[in-house]
Short mmCIF file of C-alpha atoms in Angstrom, two decimals:
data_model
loop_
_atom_site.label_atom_id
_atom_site.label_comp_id
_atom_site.label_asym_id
_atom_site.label_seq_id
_atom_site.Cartn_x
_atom_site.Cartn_y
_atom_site.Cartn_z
CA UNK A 1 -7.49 -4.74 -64.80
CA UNK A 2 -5.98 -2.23 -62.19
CA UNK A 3 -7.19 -3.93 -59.00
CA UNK A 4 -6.51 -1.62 -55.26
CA UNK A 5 -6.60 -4.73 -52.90
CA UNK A 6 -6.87 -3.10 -49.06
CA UNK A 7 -6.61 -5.88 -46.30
CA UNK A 8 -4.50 -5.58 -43.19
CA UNK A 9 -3.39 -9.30 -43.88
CA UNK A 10 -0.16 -8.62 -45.48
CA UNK A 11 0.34 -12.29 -45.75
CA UNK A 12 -2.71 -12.21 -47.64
CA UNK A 13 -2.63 -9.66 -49.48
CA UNK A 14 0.44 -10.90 -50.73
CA UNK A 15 -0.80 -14.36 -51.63
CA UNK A 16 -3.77 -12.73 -53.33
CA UNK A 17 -1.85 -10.07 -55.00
CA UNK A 18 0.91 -12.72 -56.70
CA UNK A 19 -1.83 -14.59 -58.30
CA UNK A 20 -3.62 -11.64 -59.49
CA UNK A 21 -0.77 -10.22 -60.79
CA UNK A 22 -0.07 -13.04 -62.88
CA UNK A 23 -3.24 -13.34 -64.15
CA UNK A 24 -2.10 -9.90 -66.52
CA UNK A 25 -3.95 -7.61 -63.19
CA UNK A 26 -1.93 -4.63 -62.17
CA UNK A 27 -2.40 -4.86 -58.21
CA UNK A 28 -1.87 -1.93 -55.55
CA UNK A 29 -1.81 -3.33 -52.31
CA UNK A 30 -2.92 -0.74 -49.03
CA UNK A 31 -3.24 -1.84 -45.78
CA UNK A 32 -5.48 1.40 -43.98
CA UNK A 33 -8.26 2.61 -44.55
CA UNK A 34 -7.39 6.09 -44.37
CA UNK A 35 -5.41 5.66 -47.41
CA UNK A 36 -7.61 3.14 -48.80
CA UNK A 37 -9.86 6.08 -49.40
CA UNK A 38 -7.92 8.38 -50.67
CA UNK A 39 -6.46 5.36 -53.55
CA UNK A 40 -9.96 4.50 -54.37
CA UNK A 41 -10.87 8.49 -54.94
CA UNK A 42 -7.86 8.66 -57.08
CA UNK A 43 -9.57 7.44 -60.48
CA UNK A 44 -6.91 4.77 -60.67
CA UNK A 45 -8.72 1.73 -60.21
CA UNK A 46 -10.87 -0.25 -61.91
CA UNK A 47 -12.10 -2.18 -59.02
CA UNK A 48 -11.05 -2.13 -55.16
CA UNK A 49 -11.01 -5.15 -53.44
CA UNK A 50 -11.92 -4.36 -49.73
CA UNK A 51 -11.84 -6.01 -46.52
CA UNK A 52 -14.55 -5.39 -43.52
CA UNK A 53 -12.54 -6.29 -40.53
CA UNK A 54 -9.30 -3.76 -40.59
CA UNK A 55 -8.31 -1.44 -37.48
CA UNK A 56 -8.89 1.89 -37.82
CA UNK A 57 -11.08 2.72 -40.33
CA UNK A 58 -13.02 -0.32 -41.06
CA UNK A 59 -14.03 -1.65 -44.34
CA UNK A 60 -17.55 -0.67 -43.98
CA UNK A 61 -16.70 2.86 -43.09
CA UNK A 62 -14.02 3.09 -46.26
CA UNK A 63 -17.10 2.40 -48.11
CA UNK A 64 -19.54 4.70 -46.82
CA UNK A 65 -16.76 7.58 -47.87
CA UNK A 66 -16.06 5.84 -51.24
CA UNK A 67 -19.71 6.36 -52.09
CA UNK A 68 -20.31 9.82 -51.21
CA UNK A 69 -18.19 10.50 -53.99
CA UNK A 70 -17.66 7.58 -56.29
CA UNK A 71 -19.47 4.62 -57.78
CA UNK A 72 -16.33 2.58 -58.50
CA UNK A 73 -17.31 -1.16 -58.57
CA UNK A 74 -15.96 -2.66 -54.62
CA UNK A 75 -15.85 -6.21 -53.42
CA UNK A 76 -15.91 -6.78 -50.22
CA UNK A 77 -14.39 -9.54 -47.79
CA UNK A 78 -16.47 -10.60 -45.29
CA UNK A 79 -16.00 -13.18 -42.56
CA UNK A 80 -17.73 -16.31 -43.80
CA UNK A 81 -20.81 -16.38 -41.99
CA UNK A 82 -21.22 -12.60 -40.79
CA UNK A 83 -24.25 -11.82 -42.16
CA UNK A 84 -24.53 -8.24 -40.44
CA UNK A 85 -21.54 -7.14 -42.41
CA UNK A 86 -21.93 -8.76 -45.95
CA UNK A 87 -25.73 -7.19 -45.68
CA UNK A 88 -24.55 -3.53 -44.20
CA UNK A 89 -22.09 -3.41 -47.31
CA UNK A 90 -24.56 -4.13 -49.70
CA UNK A 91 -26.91 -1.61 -48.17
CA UNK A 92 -23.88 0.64 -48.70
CA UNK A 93 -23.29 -0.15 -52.27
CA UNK A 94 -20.72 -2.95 -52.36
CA UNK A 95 -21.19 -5.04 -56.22
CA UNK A 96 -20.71 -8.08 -54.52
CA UNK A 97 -18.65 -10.28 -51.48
CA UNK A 98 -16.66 -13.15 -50.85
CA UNK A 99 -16.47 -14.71 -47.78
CA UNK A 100 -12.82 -15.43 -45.97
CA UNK A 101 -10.98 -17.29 -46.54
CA UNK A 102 -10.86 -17.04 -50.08
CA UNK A 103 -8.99 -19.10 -52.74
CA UNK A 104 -7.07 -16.44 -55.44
CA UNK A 105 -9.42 -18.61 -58.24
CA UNK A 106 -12.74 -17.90 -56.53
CA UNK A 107 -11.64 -14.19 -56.09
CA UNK A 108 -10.43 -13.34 -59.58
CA UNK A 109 -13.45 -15.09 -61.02
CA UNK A 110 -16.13 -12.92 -58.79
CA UNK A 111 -13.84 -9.49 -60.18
CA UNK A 112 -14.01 -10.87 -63.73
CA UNK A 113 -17.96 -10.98 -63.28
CA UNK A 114 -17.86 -7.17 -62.19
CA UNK A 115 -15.81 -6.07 -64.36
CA UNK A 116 -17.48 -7.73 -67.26
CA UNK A 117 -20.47 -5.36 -66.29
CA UNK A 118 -18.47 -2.36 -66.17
CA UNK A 119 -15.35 -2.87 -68.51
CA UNK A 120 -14.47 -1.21 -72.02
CA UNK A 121 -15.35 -4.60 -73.66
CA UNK A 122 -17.20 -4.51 -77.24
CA UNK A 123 -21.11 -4.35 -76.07
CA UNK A 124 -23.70 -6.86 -78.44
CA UNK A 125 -25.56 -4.45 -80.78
CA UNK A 126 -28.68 -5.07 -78.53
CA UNK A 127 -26.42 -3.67 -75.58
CA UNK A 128 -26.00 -0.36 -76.86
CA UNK A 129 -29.09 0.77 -77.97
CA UNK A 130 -31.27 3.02 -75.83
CA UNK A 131 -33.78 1.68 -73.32
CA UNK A 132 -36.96 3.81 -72.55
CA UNK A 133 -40.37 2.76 -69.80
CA UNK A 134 -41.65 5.58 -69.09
CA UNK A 135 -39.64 8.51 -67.63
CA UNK A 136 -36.66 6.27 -67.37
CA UNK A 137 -34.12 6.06 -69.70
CA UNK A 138 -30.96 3.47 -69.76
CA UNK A 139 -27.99 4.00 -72.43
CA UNK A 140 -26.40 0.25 -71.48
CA UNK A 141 -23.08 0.85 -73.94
CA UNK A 142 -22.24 4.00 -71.16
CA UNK A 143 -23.73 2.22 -68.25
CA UNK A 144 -25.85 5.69 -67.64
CA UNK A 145 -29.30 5.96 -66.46
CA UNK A 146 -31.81 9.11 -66.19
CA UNK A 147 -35.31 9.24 -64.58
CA UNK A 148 -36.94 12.74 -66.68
CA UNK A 149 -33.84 14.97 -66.66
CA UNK A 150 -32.75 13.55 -62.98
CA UNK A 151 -29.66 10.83 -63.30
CA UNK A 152 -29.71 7.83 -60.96
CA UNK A 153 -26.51 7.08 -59.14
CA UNK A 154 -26.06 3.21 -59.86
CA UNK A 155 -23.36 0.39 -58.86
CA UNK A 156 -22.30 -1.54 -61.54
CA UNK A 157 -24.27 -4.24 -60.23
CA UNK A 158 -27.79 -1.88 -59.79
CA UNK A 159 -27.33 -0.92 -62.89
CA UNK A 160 -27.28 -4.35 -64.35
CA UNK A 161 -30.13 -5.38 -62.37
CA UNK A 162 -32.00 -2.72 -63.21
CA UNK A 163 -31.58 -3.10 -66.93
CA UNK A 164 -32.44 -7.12 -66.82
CA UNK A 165 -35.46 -5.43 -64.78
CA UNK A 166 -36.32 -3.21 -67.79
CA UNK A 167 -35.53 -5.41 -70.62
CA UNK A 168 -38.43 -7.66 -69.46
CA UNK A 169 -40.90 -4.82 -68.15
CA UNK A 170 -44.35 -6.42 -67.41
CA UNK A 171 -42.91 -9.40 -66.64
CA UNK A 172 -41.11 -11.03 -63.67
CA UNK A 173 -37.44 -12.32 -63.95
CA UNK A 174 -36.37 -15.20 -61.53
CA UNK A 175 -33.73 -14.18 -58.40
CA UNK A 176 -31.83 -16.71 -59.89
CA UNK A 177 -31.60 -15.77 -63.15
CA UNK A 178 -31.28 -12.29 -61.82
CA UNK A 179 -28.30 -13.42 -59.76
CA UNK A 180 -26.83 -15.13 -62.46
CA UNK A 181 -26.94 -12.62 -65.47
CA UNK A 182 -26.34 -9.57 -62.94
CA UNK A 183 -23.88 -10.68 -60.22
CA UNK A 184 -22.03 -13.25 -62.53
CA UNK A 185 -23.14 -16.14 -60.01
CA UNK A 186 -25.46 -18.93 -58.97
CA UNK A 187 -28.03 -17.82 -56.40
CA UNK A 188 -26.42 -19.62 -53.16
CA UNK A 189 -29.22 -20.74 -50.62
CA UNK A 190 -30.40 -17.91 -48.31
CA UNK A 191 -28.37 -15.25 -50.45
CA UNK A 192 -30.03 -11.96 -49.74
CA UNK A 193 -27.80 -10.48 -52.33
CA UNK A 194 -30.91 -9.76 -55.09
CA UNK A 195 -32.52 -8.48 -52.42
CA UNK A 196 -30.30 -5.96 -50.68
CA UNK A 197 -29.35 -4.45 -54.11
CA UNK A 198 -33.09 -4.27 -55.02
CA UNK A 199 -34.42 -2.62 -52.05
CA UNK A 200 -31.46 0.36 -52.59
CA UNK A 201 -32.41 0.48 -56.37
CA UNK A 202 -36.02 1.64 -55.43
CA UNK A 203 -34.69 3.68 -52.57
CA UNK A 204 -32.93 5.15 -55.55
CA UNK A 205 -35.90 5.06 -57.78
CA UNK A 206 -38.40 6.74 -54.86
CA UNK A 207 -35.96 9.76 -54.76
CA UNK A 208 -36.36 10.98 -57.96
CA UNK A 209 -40.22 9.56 -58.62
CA UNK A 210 -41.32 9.90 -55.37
CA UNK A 211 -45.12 7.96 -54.21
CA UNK A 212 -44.52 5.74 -57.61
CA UNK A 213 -43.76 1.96 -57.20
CA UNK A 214 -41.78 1.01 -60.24
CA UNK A 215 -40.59 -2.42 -58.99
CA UNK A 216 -42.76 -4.78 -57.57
CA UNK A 217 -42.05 -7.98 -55.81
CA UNK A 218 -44.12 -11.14 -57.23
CA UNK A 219 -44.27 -13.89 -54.76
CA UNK A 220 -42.35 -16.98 -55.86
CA UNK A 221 -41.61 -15.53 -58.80
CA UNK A 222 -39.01 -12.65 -58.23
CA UNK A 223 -39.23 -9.01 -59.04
CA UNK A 224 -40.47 -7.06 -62.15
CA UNK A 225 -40.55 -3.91 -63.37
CA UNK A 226 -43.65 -2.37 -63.62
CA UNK A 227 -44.79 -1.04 -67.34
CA UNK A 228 -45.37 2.90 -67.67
#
């Protein structure tokens, strides 16, 4: 796992880095944002762990530029509590956060979850066949998704929502069991998580099939993907 860790917190970033690195990661360590961007851009990484709160350019904005031209899986830290910024960088297309301060065990765990969604490991034979409702059309062994002829620019973590979505068109699948199977986690008690990454997938979905509702909320019962 080839891990860019950006936090200001050198102390921290140390601590965090040590047990990452013995846990067989290969850790970069950058402490701007300026070149926080340009390391994430570089096609190096499998995953960049990324702080909100750093001078300069902050976390949040690091992310904005990250996604204009890359959908590499990020994790952000977020001060436990601040709502405003754990929401604003899932709006942005964070995979997940983690609330400081962190232990190294809770941390590695929450990048093992991403990564699980996104790595080269050997996919189920279920996982790799093609997945068609409708005009939309999944290939879960590449992690690639097309509405008609039109791709759909996904986060890991989209993406696997998305395809639990899909799997069980017609039907609705639990935020919990959504959380669990998509963002490698428990759903924690007012975790807006689900939410946040479902309201940017049909942002996503409304550009390319615009006036169409393909997801639909069902009260008490979670979301579901509605059949063609």
């Amino acid at each position: 796992m080839r891990i860019l860790l950006v936090d200001d917190d050198i102390e921290l970033a140390d601590m965090l880095g040590s047990y990452l690195e013995r846990e067989s990661c290969l850790v970069q360590k950058v402490s701007d944002g300026t070149s926080a961007v340009v390391q994430a851009l570089s096609g190096q990484f499998d995953l960049m762990v990324l702080d909100v709160m750093m001078p300069g350019l902050s976390g949040v904005e690091v992310l904005r530029r990250v996604r204009e031209h890359s959908m590499l899986p990020v994790l952000m830290l977020t001060a436990r509590g601040d709502d405003t910024d754990r929401v604003l960088g899932l709006e942005l297309g964070a995979d997940d956060y983690v609330p400081k301060p962190c232990t190294p065990r809770e941390l590695l765990a929450r990048i093992r979850a991403i990564l699980r969604r996104t790595g080269n490991q050997p996919q189920p034979a279920h996982e790799t066949d093609v997945l068609r409702e409708g005009p939309l059309t999944m290939w879960p062994g590449e992690r690639r998704a097309q509405w008609g002829e039109q791709t759909l620019e996904l986060t890991s973590t989209e993406y696997s929502l998305l395809e639990l979505l899909v799997r069980h068109a017609g039907q609705p699948v639990g935020k919990d069991v959504l959380s669990k199977q998509a963002l490698g986690r428990p759903l924690a008690r007012f975790d807006r998580s689900v939410d946040v990454h479902m309201s940017s997938i049909r942002q996503k979905l409304s550009r390319v099939a615009p006036g169409r509702i393909c997801i639909q909320t069902v009260v008490r019962r979670g979301y579901q993907f509605i059949k063609a």
